[in-house]
């Protein structure tokens, strides 16, 4: 079957009440963006409760499904046959043709489920189910009816046109990107932060990212790894700005002037300060990190409290209650895992203390930071002035 149309199913958009059209329009925009570079011509449209993608001429089916399968807001992609004529006999003929072409092996059970939104169409949904079921059985006696647990559920929607479909390919769910503000992701080369960016983007937040680079302690390959991770996140979030900060001098100043058991916490606090500065300049309303409680010393509740105190923007931690295996499973699903485990160190692991404090007291941390007065502010401004920005596309 060479499908020419797709029914796009959405989930929670459907409960948005009077504002639903805004979310539908945002989803349609994201679909157009996702299909922009796919071979073929596509037309995105909607009617009450339905969004459609129609094609014109040849197109790449597999690539189309792949791109639609990464658009947040879509819960199902249904390849379908659309019939413009509402002639009842033509409908029966087309349903039989559909079953014959889509299911060459006729060893299955089925049920017809009709939705008759156009009440001018003759009959009732129940009578149409019965008549279409009868013509399918007459055409293919080896097929059996099972109204409770059919192998194949043949959907017939009688609306402006008639839609016939039985396949549903799962989408990622969530909300269309751009419907819930903007946030800045602190992106490292590890497993967690790309997953955190994916999860927040799934809630409709437009994401950009900042990466802290520490040459010569971290290599250009480590930087390239983070750019690759940003590209993988961008497959779902759409194009994002990646801000690269040279963090070496700031880290060395902290290393030389502050207690070594507090290094990680103090470095994280300055990362938060820098990320917040960039976020505010770019109109972002929150920060995103990949931390989960208790995973490492810098992720105890006391450590997170001390880190958060360095920022005024809210900090989103979508992985806060996840264990490592749960995070790994998501990273494998979205395709970031193999890149994340490449052995290129980031700046945090290079300067980690042998025995880091696990229950820092904020007042003690702030007193330690006083030793940086007259040193750190200038280094921070220099890092911001020399930052590199890359527009990352999937």
mmCIF file of C-alpha atoms in Angstrom:
data_model
loop_
_atom_site.group_PDB
_atom_site.id
_atom_site.type_symbol
_atom_site.label_atom_id
_atom_site.label_comp_id
_atom_site.label_asym_id
_atom_site.label_seq_id
_atom_site.Cartn_x
_atom_site.Cartn_y
_atom_site.Cartn_z
ATOM 1 C CA UNK A 1 0.000 0.000 0.000
ATOM 2 C CA UNK A 2 1.384 3.362 -1.020
ATOM 3 C CA UNK A 3 -0.215 5.705 1.479
ATOM 4 C CA UNK A 4 -0.909 9.269 0.441
ATOM 5 C CA UNK A 5 -2.275 10.535 3.748
ATOM 6 C CA UNK A 6 -1.627 10.274 7.480
ATOM 7 C CA UNK A 7 -3.929 10.927 10.394
ATOM 8 C CA UNK A 8 -1.971 12.527 13.245
ATOM 9 C CA UNK A 9 -3.329 11.727 16.695
ATOM 10 C CA UNK A 10 -2.589 13.951 19.673
ATOM 11 C CA UNK A 11 -3.164 13.378 23.373
ATOM 12 C CA UNK A 12 -3.420 16.034 26.056
ATOM 13 C CA UNK A 13 -3.858 18.789 23.481
ATOM 14 C CA UNK A 14 -7.404 17.482 23.224
ATOM 15 C CA UNK A 15 -8.257 18.662 26.753
ATOM 16 C CA UNK A 16 -7.074 22.238 26.272
ATOM 17 C CA UNK A 17 -10.591 23.658 25.884
ATOM 18 C CA UNK A 18 -10.893 27.013 24.145
ATOM 19 C CA UNK A 19 -7.109 27.239 23.718
ATOM 20 C CA UNK A 20 -6.852 23.927 21.899
ATOM 21 C CA UNK A 21 -6.537 25.568 18.483
ATOM 22 C CA UNK A 22 -3.321 27.290 19.615
ATOM 23 C CA UNK A 23 -1.720 23.965 20.505
ATOM 24 C CA UNK A 24 -3.009 22.354 17.302
ATOM 25 C CA UNK A 25 -1.477 25.173 15.282
ATOM 26 C CA UNK A 26 1.817 24.803 17.169
ATOM 27 C CA UNK A 27 1.814 21.064 16.467
ATOM 28 C CA UNK A 28 1.131 21.680 12.778
ATOM 29 C CA UNK A 29 4.055 24.102 12.684
ATOM 30 C CA UNK A 30 6.380 21.525 14.240
ATOM 31 C CA UNK A 31 5.194 18.885 11.764
ATOM 32 C CA UNK A 32 5.982 21.193 8.844
ATOM 33 C CA UNK A 33 9.439 21.878 10.271
ATOM 34 C CA UNK A 34 10.070 18.146 10.772
ATOM 35 C CA UNK A 35 9.093 17.325 7.178
ATOM 36 C CA UNK A 36 10.847 20.268 5.557
ATOM 37 C CA UNK A 37 13.917 18.259 4.526
ATOM 38 C CA UNK A 38 12.119 14.997 3.711
ATOM 39 C CA UNK A 39 11.925 13.974 0.065
ATOM 40 C CA UNK A 40 8.443 14.793 -1.286
ATOM 41 C CA UNK A 41 5.745 17.431 -0.952
ATOM 42 C CA UNK A 42 3.603 17.551 2.178
ATOM 43 C CA UNK A 43 0.475 19.462 3.137
ATOM 44 C CA UNK A 44 -0.569 19.772 6.780
ATOM 45 C CA UNK A 45 -4.197 20.582 7.561
ATOM 46 C CA UNK A 46 -6.776 20.122 10.273
ATOM 47 C CA UNK A 47 -10.470 19.788 10.919
ATOM 48 C CA UNK A 48 -12.284 19.446 14.214
ATOM 49 C CA UNK A 49 -10.250 17.100 16.400
ATOM 50 C CA UNK A 50 -8.044 15.872 13.545
ATOM 51 C CA UNK A 51 -4.713 16.820 11.973
ATOM 52 C CA UNK A 52 -3.718 15.399 8.595
ATOM 53 C CA UNK A 53 -0.545 15.145 6.557
ATOM 54 C CA UNK A 54 -1.169 14.654 2.836
ATOM 55 C CA UNK A 55 1.478 13.945 0.217
ATOM 56 C CA UNK A 56 1.745 14.878 -3.429
ATOM 57 C CA UNK A 57 3.724 12.595 -5.723
ATOM 58 C CA UNK A 58 6.597 10.384 -4.621
ATOM 59 C CA UNK A 59 7.974 10.690 -1.108
ATOM 60 C CA UNK A 60 10.195 8.791 1.319
ATOM 61 C CA UNK A 61 7.783 6.839 3.526
ATOM 62 C CA UNK A 62 10.341 5.569 6.061
ATOM 63 C CA UNK A 63 11.916 8.990 6.518
ATOM 64 C CA UNK A 64 8.482 10.561 6.870
ATOM 65 C CA UNK A 65 7.506 8.154 9.655
ATOM 66 C CA UNK A 66 10.878 8.644 11.352
ATOM 67 C CA UNK A 67 10.553 12.451 11.349
ATOM 68 C CA UNK A 68 6.930 12.425 12.518
ATOM 69 C CA UNK A 69 7.906 9.940 15.238
ATOM 70 C CA UNK A 70 10.138 12.599 16.821
ATOM 71 C CA UNK A 71 7.575 15.435 16.926
ATOM 72 C CA UNK A 72 6.458 16.104 20.478
ATOM 73 C CA UNK A 73 2.673 16.317 20.740
ATOM 74 C CA UNK A 74 2.049 13.365 18.416
ATOM 75 C CA UNK A 75 0.830 10.194 20.131
ATOM 76 C CA UNK A 76 -0.046 8.239 17.006
ATOM 77 C CA UNK A 77 0.683 8.256 13.265
ATOM 78 C CA UNK A 78 -1.951 6.460 11.206
ATOM 79 C CA UNK A 79 -1.219 5.814 7.505
ATOM 80 C CA UNK A 80 -4.632 5.990 5.873
ATOM 81 C CA UNK A 81 -6.649 5.916 2.692
ATOM 82 C CA UNK A 82 -8.787 8.994 2.091
ATOM 83 C CA UNK A 83 -11.907 8.751 -0.063
ATOM 84 C CA UNK A 84 -13.382 11.976 -1.385
ATOM 85 C CA UNK A 85 -16.541 10.333 -2.757
ATOM 86 C CA UNK A 86 -19.171 9.422 -0.162
ATOM 87 C CA UNK A 87 -20.909 6.886 -2.363
ATOM 88 C CA UNK A 88 -21.776 3.908 -0.130
ATOM 89 C CA UNK A 89 -21.006 1.272 -2.764
ATOM 90 C CA UNK A 90 -17.665 2.915 -3.474
ATOM 91 C CA UNK A 91 -16.872 2.815 0.251
ATOM 92 C CA UNK A 92 -17.512 -0.942 0.353
ATOM 93 C CA UNK A 93 -15.271 -1.474 -2.660
ATOM 94 C CA UNK A 94 -12.462 0.639 -1.228
ATOM 95 C CA UNK A 95 -12.590 -1.118 2.167
ATOM 96 C CA UNK A 96 -12.173 -4.490 0.470
ATOM 97 C CA UNK A 97 -9.271 -3.140 -1.597
ATOM 98 C CA UNK A 98 -7.669 -1.724 1.541
ATOM 99 C CA UNK A 99 -7.835 -5.044 3.407
ATOM 100 C CA UNK A 100 -6.528 -6.970 0.401
ATOM 101 C CA UNK A 101 -3.537 -4.692 -0.137
ATOM 102 C CA UNK A 102 -2.528 -4.045 3.484
ATOM 103 C CA UNK A 103 -2.958 -7.647 4.669
ATOM 104 C CA UNK A 104 -1.752 -10.111 2.021
ATOM 105 C CA UNK A 105 -1.833 -12.872 4.665
ATOM 106 C CA UNK A 106 -5.539 -13.200 5.460
ATOM 107 C CA UNK A 107 -5.095 -15.370 8.543
ATOM 108 C CA UNK A 108 -6.369 -12.894 11.137
ATOM 109 C CA UNK A 109 -9.458 -11.735 13.006
ATOM 110 C CA UNK A 110 -10.957 -8.289 12.553
ATOM 111 C CA UNK A 111 -13.545 -5.771 13.617
ATOM 112 C CA UNK A 112 -14.849 -2.671 11.846
ATOM 113 C CA UNK A 113 -15.184 0.484 13.945
ATOM 114 C CA UNK A 114 -17.026 3.335 12.218
ATOM 115 C CA UNK A 115 -17.307 6.925 13.407
ATOM 116 C CA UNK A 116 -20.011 8.785 11.535
ATOM 117 C CA UNK A 117 -19.237 12.448 12.217
ATOM 118 C CA UNK A 118 -21.150 13.431 9.067
ATOM 119 C CA UNK A 119 -24.706 12.621 10.105
ATOM 120 C CA UNK A 120 -25.974 13.093 6.547
ATOM 121 C CA UNK A 121 -24.298 9.840 5.564
ATOM 122 C CA UNK A 122 -26.946 7.066 5.427
ATOM 123 C CA UNK A 123 -27.265 4.523 8.199
ATOM 124 C CA UNK A 124 -25.824 4.387 11.702
ATOM 125 C CA UNK A 125 -22.323 3.553 12.855
ATOM 126 C CA UNK A 126 -23.532 0.107 13.934
ATOM 127 C CA UNK A 127 -25.235 -0.657 10.615
ATOM 128 C CA UNK A 128 -22.189 0.501 8.656
ATOM 129 C CA UNK A 129 -19.975 -1.728 10.804
ATOM 130 C CA UNK A 130 -22.199 -4.692 10.011
ATOM 131 C CA UNK A 131 -22.379 -4.019 6.256
ATOM 132 C CA UNK A 132 -18.653 -3.397 5.847
ATOM 133 C CA UNK A 133 -17.900 -6.469 7.942
ATOM 134 C CA UNK A 134 -20.137 -8.509 5.681
ATOM 135 C CA UNK A 135 -18.455 -7.393 2.455
ATOM 136 C CA UNK A 136 -15.023 -8.151 3.934
ATOM 137 C CA UNK A 137 -16.145 -11.661 4.945
ATOM 138 C CA UNK A 138 -17.681 -12.291 1.540
ATOM 139 C CA UNK A 139 -14.482 -11.196 -0.183
ATOM 140 C CA UNK A 140 -12.135 -13.103 2.132
ATOM 141 C CA UNK A 141 -13.854 -16.116 3.784
ATOM 142 C CA UNK A 142 -10.632 -17.093 5.590
ATOM 143 C CA UNK A 143 -10.797 -13.917 7.702
ATOM 144 C CA UNK A 144 -12.801 -14.216 10.937
ATOM 145 C CA UNK A 145 -14.701 -11.673 13.030
ATOM 146 C CA UNK A 146 -13.726 -11.055 16.646
ATOM 147 C CA UNK A 147 -15.477 -8.073 18.219
ATOM 148 C CA UNK A 148 -13.748 -8.442 21.603
ATOM 149 C CA UNK A 149 -10.038 -8.817 20.799
ATOM 150 C CA UNK A 150 -9.525 -8.519 17.051
ATOM 151 C CA UNK A 151 -6.080 -8.854 15.508
ATOM 152 C CA UNK A 152 -6.964 -5.963 13.194
ATOM 153 C CA UNK A 153 -9.243 -3.035 14.023
ATOM 154 C CA UNK A 154 -10.354 -1.373 10.802
ATOM 155 C CA UNK A 155 -11.271 2.253 11.489
ATOM 156 C CA UNK A 156 -13.644 4.109 9.194
ATOM 157 C CA UNK A 157 -14.188 7.814 9.859
ATOM 158 C CA UNK A 158 -16.923 9.558 7.891
ATOM 159 C CA UNK A 159 -16.145 13.239 8.085
ATOM 160 C CA UNK A 160 -15.550 15.825 5.331
ATOM 161 C CA UNK A 161 -14.017 12.871 3.513
ATOM 162 C CA UNK A 162 -13.917 9.202 4.484
ATOM 163 C CA UNK A 163 -10.755 7.959 6.210
ATOM 164 C CA UNK A 164 -9.840 4.263 6.355
ATOM 165 C CA UNK A 165 -6.961 3.054 8.516
ATOM 166 C CA UNK A 166 -5.951 0.194 10.781
ATOM 167 C CA UNK A 167 -2.312 0.872 11.627
ATOM 168 C CA UNK A 168 -1.095 3.210 14.365
ATOM 169 C CA UNK A 169 2.577 3.977 14.838
ATOM 170 C CA UNK A 170 3.405 5.384 18.268
ATOM 171 C CA UNK A 171 4.619 8.965 18.549
ATOM 172 C CA UNK A 172 6.608 10.457 21.440
ATOM 173 C CA UNK A 173 3.645 12.192 23.109
ATOM 174 C CA UNK A 174 4.138 15.337 25.153
ATOM 175 C CA UNK A 175 3.419 18.883 24.005
ATOM 176 C CA UNK A 176 4.544 20.751 20.873
ATOM 177 C CA UNK A 177 7.905 22.482 21.334
ATOM 178 C CA UNK A 178 7.484 26.208 21.863
ATOM 179 C CA UNK A 179 4.178 26.074 23.741
ATOM 180 C CA UNK A 180 5.666 26.234 27.244
ATOM 181 C CA UNK A 181 8.459 28.794 27.291
ATOM 182 C CA UNK A 182 12.243 28.510 27.038
ATOM 183 C CA UNK A 183 14.978 27.050 29.241
ATOM 184 C CA UNK A 184 18.759 26.644 29.327
ATOM 185 C CA UNK A 185 20.200 23.120 29.595
ATOM 186 C CA UNK A 186 23.551 22.572 31.303
ATOM 187 C CA UNK A 187 24.843 19.971 28.840
ATOM 188 C CA UNK A 188 27.816 17.764 29.676
ATOM 189 C CA UNK A 189 29.210 14.748 27.893
ATOM 190 C CA UNK A 190 27.509 12.308 30.258
ATOM 191 C CA UNK A 191 24.394 10.172 30.011
ATOM 192 C CA UNK A 192 22.054 12.265 32.148
ATOM 193 C CA UNK A 193 21.937 15.805 30.791
ATOM 194 C CA UNK A 194 20.889 14.950 27.201
ATOM 195 C CA UNK A 195 18.024 12.897 28.641
ATOM 196 C CA UNK A 196 17.028 15.832 30.852
ATOM 197 C CA UNK A 197 16.966 18.132 27.811
ATOM 198 C CA UNK A 198 14.831 15.633 25.900
ATOM 199 C CA UNK A 199 12.347 15.303 28.756
ATOM 200 C CA UNK A 200 11.880 19.040 29.249
ATOM 201 C CA UNK A 201 11.542 19.610 25.492
ATOM 202 C CA UNK A 202 8.847 16.931 25.539
ATOM 203 C CA UNK A 203 6.798 19.200 27.784
ATOM 204 C CA UNK A 204 6.774 21.894 25.091
ATOM 205 C CA UNK A 205 9.773 23.898 26.340
ATOM 206 C CA UNK A 206 12.147 25.302 23.726
ATOM 207 C CA UNK A 207 15.650 24.317 24.822
ATOM 208 C CA UNK A 208 19.084 25.787 24.318
ATOM 209 C CA UNK A 209 22.267 24.564 25.982
ATOM 210 C CA UNK A 210 25.540 25.602 27.572
ATOM 211 C CA UNK A 211 28.657 23.446 27.742
ATOM 212 C CA UNK A 212 31.675 24.145 29.971
ATOM 213 C CA UNK A 213 34.922 23.295 28.201
ATOM 214 C CA UNK A 214 38.303 23.165 29.984
ATOM 215 C CA UNK A 215 41.201 22.973 27.537
ATOM 216 C CA UNK A 216 43.829 21.562 27.706
ATOM 217 C CA UNK A 217 42.361 19.323 30.423
ATOM 218 C CA UNK A 218 39.504 18.387 28.127
ATOM 219 C CA UNK A 219 40.179 17.685 24.472
ATOM 220 C CA UNK A 220 38.583 18.977 21.304
ATOM 221 C CA UNK A 221 37.148 15.477 20.942
ATOM 222 C CA UNK A 222 35.281 15.969 24.224
ATOM 223 C CA UNK A 223 33.854 19.195 22.808
ATOM 224 C CA UNK A 224 32.888 17.413 19.587
ATOM 225 C CA UNK A 225 31.155 14.732 21.635
ATOM 226 C CA UNK A 226 28.946 17.339 23.311
ATOM 227 C CA UNK A 227 28.104 18.906 19.951
ATOM 228 C CA UNK A 228 27.057 15.444 18.737
ATOM 229 C CA UNK A 229 24.860 15.021 21.813
ATOM 230 C CA UNK A 230 23.282 18.417 21.137
ATOM 231 C CA UNK A 231 22.545 17.268 17.580
ATOM 232 C CA UNK A 232 20.815 14.149 18.906
ATOM 233 C CA UNK A 233 18.704 16.208 21.312
ATOM 234 C CA UNK A 234 17.881 18.584 18.442
ATOM 235 C CA UNK A 235 16.244 15.695 16.567
ATOM 236 C CA UNK A 236 13.433 16.050 19.093
ATOM 237 C CA UNK A 237 13.703 19.625 20.340
ATOM 238 C CA UNK A 238 14.368 21.245 16.987
ATOM 239 C CA UNK A 239 17.419 23.462 16.287
ATOM 240 C CA UNK A 240 19.071 24.796 19.435
ATOM 241 C CA UNK A 241 21.821 27.232 20.327
ATOM 242 C CA UNK A 242 24.789 25.627 22.049
ATOM 243 C CA UNK A 243 26.890 28.104 24.067
ATOM 244 C CA UNK A 244 30.448 26.894 24.759
ATOM 245 C CA UNK A 245 32.241 28.460 27.727
ATOM 246 C CA UNK A 246 35.978 28.189 28.331
ATOM 247 C CA UNK A 247 35.923 27.278 32.015
ATOM 248 C CA UNK A 248 39.612 26.482 32.548
ATOM 249 C CA UNK A 249 40.750 29.665 34.304
ATOM 250 C CA UNK A 250 37.712 29.702 36.584
ATOM 251 C CA UNK A 251 38.282 26.077 37.565
ATOM 252 C CA UNK A 252 41.969 26.679 38.259
ATOM 253 C CA UNK A 253 41.130 29.698 40.428
ATOM 254 C CA UNK A 254 38.688 27.605 42.449
ATOM 255 C CA UNK A 255 41.200 24.754 42.678
ATOM 256 C CA UNK A 256 43.962 27.046 43.912
ATOM 257 C CA UNK A 257 41.925 29.058 46.430
ATOM 258 C CA UNK A 258 39.145 26.853 47.824
ATOM 259 C CA UNK A 259 39.045 23.690 49.977
ATOM 260 C CA UNK A 260 39.371 20.671 47.716
ATOM 261 C CA UNK A 261 36.475 18.793 49.274
ATOM 262 C CA UNK A 262 34.224 21.685 48.177
ATOM 263 C CA UNK A 263 35.569 21.964 44.623
ATOM 264 C CA UNK A 264 32.668 20.251 42.881
ATOM 265 C CA UNK A 265 29.997 22.261 44.681
ATOM 266 C CA UNK A 266 31.723 25.593 44.075
ATOM 267 C CA UNK A 267 32.377 24.805 40.420
ATOM 268 C CA UNK A 268 28.736 23.804 39.980
ATOM 269 C CA UNK A 269 27.635 27.064 41.583
ATOM 270 C CA UNK A 270 29.693 29.100 39.109
ATOM 271 C CA UNK A 271 28.342 27.035 36.241
ATOM 272 C CA UNK A 272 24.844 27.904 37.420
ATOM 273 C CA UNK A 273 25.730 31.594 37.630
ATOM 274 C CA UNK A 274 27.142 31.626 34.109
ATOM 275 C CA UNK A 275 24.271 29.562 32.679
ATOM 276 C CA UNK A 276 21.793 31.945 34.295
ATOM 277 C CA UNK A 277 23.530 34.993 32.814
ATOM 278 C CA UNK A 278 23.307 33.512 29.319
ATOM 279 C CA UNK A 279 19.749 32.339 29.915
ATOM 280 C CA UNK A 280 18.531 35.773 31.001
ATOM 281 C CA UNK A 281 20.219 37.428 28.020
ATOM 282 C CA UNK A 282 18.381 35.026 25.699
ATOM 283 C CA UNK A 283 14.956 35.225 27.319
ATOM 284 C CA UNK A 284 15.007 31.803 28.989
ATOM 285 C CA UNK A 285 12.892 31.368 32.098
ATOM 286 C CA UNK A 286 14.585 28.359 33.732
ATOM 287 C CA UNK A 287 17.694 26.177 33.931
ATOM 288 C CA UNK A 288 17.776 22.420 33.295
ATOM 289 C CA UNK A 289 20.194 19.880 34.776
ATOM 290 C CA UNK A 290 20.428 16.091 34.663
ATOM 291 C CA UNK A 291 20.878 15.513 38.391
ATOM 292 C CA UNK A 292 19.105 12.797 40.383
ATOM 293 C CA UNK A 293 19.104 12.544 44.159
ATOM 294 C CA UNK A 294 22.021 10.627 45.634
ATOM 295 C CA UNK A 295 23.635 9.553 42.358
ATOM 296 C CA UNK A 296 26.961 11.226 43.231
ATOM 297 C CA UNK A 297 28.263 13.442 46.049
ATOM 298 C CA UNK A 298 27.203 16.654 44.315
ATOM 299 C CA UNK A 299 23.628 15.386 44.061
ATOM 300 C CA UNK A 300 22.655 14.961 47.685
ATOM 301 C CA UNK A 301 19.813 17.190 48.850
ATOM 302 C CA UNK A 302 22.276 19.376 50.755
ATOM 303 C CA UNK A 303 24.495 19.721 47.684
ATOM 304 C CA UNK A 304 21.567 20.548 45.417
ATOM 305 C CA UNK A 305 20.366 23.154 47.903
ATOM 306 C CA UNK A 306 23.794 24.796 47.939
ATOM 307 C CA UNK A 307 23.977 24.717 44.140
ATOM 308 C CA UNK A 308 20.502 26.188 43.662
ATOM 309 C CA UNK A 309 21.337 29.079 45.978
ATOM 310 C CA UNK A 310 23.696 30.419 43.296
ATOM 311 C CA UNK A 311 20.819 31.001 40.863
ATOM 312 C CA UNK A 312 17.576 32.940 40.927
ATOM 313 C CA UNK A 313 15.902 31.200 37.993
ATOM 314 C CA UNK A 314 14.012 27.969 38.736
ATOM 315 C CA UNK A 315 16.046 24.815 38.132
ATOM 316 C CA UNK A 316 14.263 21.927 36.411
ATOM 317 C CA UNK A 317 15.580 18.431 37.217
ATOM 318 C CA UNK A 318 13.349 15.974 35.354
ATOM 319 C CA UNK A 319 15.524 12.997 36.403
ATOM 320 C CA UNK A 320 15.503 13.789 40.120
ATOM 321 C CA UNK A 321 13.722 10.574 41.155
ATOM 322 C CA UNK A 322 15.155 8.254 38.485
ATOM 323 C CA UNK A 323 17.752 5.577 39.098
ATOM 324 C CA UNK A 324 20.645 5.147 36.683
ATOM 325 C CA UNK A 325 19.148 2.226 34.783
ATOM 326 C CA UNK A 326 15.962 4.147 34.085
ATOM 327 C CA UNK A 327 18.020 7.039 32.705
ATOM 328 C CA UNK A 328 20.123 4.674 30.586
ATOM 329 C CA UNK A 329 16.979 3.119 29.094
ATOM 330 C CA UNK A 330 15.693 6.525 27.968
ATOM 331 C CA UNK A 331 19.110 7.469 26.566
ATOM 332 C CA UNK A 332 19.110 4.245 24.539
ATOM 333 C CA UNK A 333 15.609 4.964 23.272
ATOM 334 C CA UNK A 334 16.479 8.466 22.059
ATOM 335 C CA UNK A 335 19.866 7.453 20.657
ATOM 336 C CA UNK A 336 22.230 9.388 22.944
ATOM 337 C CA UNK A 337 23.656 6.513 24.993
ATOM 338 C CA UNK A 338 26.404 5.326 22.632
ATOM 339 C CA UNK A 339 27.716 8.874 22.236
ATOM 340 C CA UNK A 340 27.510 9.613 25.975
ATOM 341 C CA UNK A 341 29.679 6.632 26.929
ATOM 342 C CA UNK A 342 32.537 7.600 24.620
ATOM 343 C CA UNK A 343 35.639 7.956 26.858
ATOM 344 C CA UNK A 344 36.228 11.690 26.640
ATOM 345 C CA UNK A 345 36.327 13.425 30.026
ATOM 346 C CA UNK A 346 34.387 16.587 30.787
ATOM 347 C CA UNK A 347 35.594 19.404 32.997
ATOM 348 C CA UNK A 348 33.822 18.171 36.143
ATOM 349 C CA UNK A 349 35.505 14.757 36.183
ATOM 350 C CA UNK A 350 38.968 16.257 35.646
ATOM 351 C CA UNK A 351 38.814 18.397 38.789
ATOM 352 C CA UNK A 352 36.794 16.101 41.043
ATOM 353 C CA UNK A 353 38.019 15.816 44.638
ATOM 354 C CA UNK A 354 39.062 12.462 46.075
ATOM 355 C CA UNK A 355 36.804 12.951 49.091
ATOM 356 C CA UNK A 356 34.108 15.506 48.194
ATOM 357 C CA UNK A 357 31.825 16.902 50.842
ATOM 358 C CA UNK A 358 28.405 15.239 50.667
ATOM 359 C CA UNK A 359 26.511 17.449 53.116
ATOM 360 C CA UNK A 360 27.790 20.956 52.455
ATOM 361 C CA UNK A 361 26.612 23.849 54.563
ATOM 362 C CA UNK A 362 25.744 26.844 52.408
ATOM 363 C CA UNK A 363 27.326 29.365 54.803
ATOM 364 C CA UNK A 364 30.625 27.437 54.674
ATOM 365 C CA UNK A 365 30.533 27.321 50.875
ATOM 366 C CA UNK A 366 29.893 31.055 50.661
ATOM 367 C CA UNK A 367 32.794 31.732 53.068
ATOM 368 C CA UNK A 368 35.079 29.643 50.868
ATOM 369 C CA UNK A 369 33.975 31.636 47.839
ATOM 370 C CA UNK A 370 35.044 34.845 49.572
ATOM 371 C CA UNK A 371 38.622 33.737 48.884
ATOM 372 C CA UNK A 372 37.868 34.266 45.192
ATOM 373 C CA UNK A 373 37.001 37.948 45.591
ATOM 374 C CA UNK A 374 38.999 40.115 43.240
ATOM 375 C CA UNK A 375 39.789 37.087 41.074
ATOM 376 C CA UNK A 376 36.674 35.295 39.911
ATOM 377 C CA UNK A 377 34.526 38.194 38.677
ATOM 378 C CA UNK A 378 37.001 39.207 36.012
ATOM 379 C CA UNK A 379 37.500 35.595 34.915
ATOM 380 C CA UNK A 380 33.747 35.130 34.705
ATOM 381 C CA UNK A 381 33.311 38.197 32.499
ATOM 382 C CA UNK A 382 36.169 37.067 30.263
ATOM 383 C CA UNK A 383 34.572 33.632 29.880
ATOM 384 C CA UNK A 384 31.244 35.186 28.919
ATOM 385 C CA UNK A 385 32.811 37.607 26.458
ATOM 386 C CA UNK A 386 34.740 34.837 24.697
ATOM 387 C CA UNK A 387 31.947 32.245 24.612
ATOM 388 C CA UNK A 388 31.287 30.428 21.375
ATOM 389 C CA UNK A 389 27.740 29.958 20.089
ATOM 390 C CA UNK A 390 26.821 27.219 17.637
ATOM 391 C CA UNK A 391 23.422 26.748 16.029
ATOM 392 C CA UNK A 392 22.948 22.984 16.281
ATOM 393 C CA UNK A 393 20.594 21.171 13.920
ATOM 394 C CA UNK A 394 19.614 17.528 13.896
#
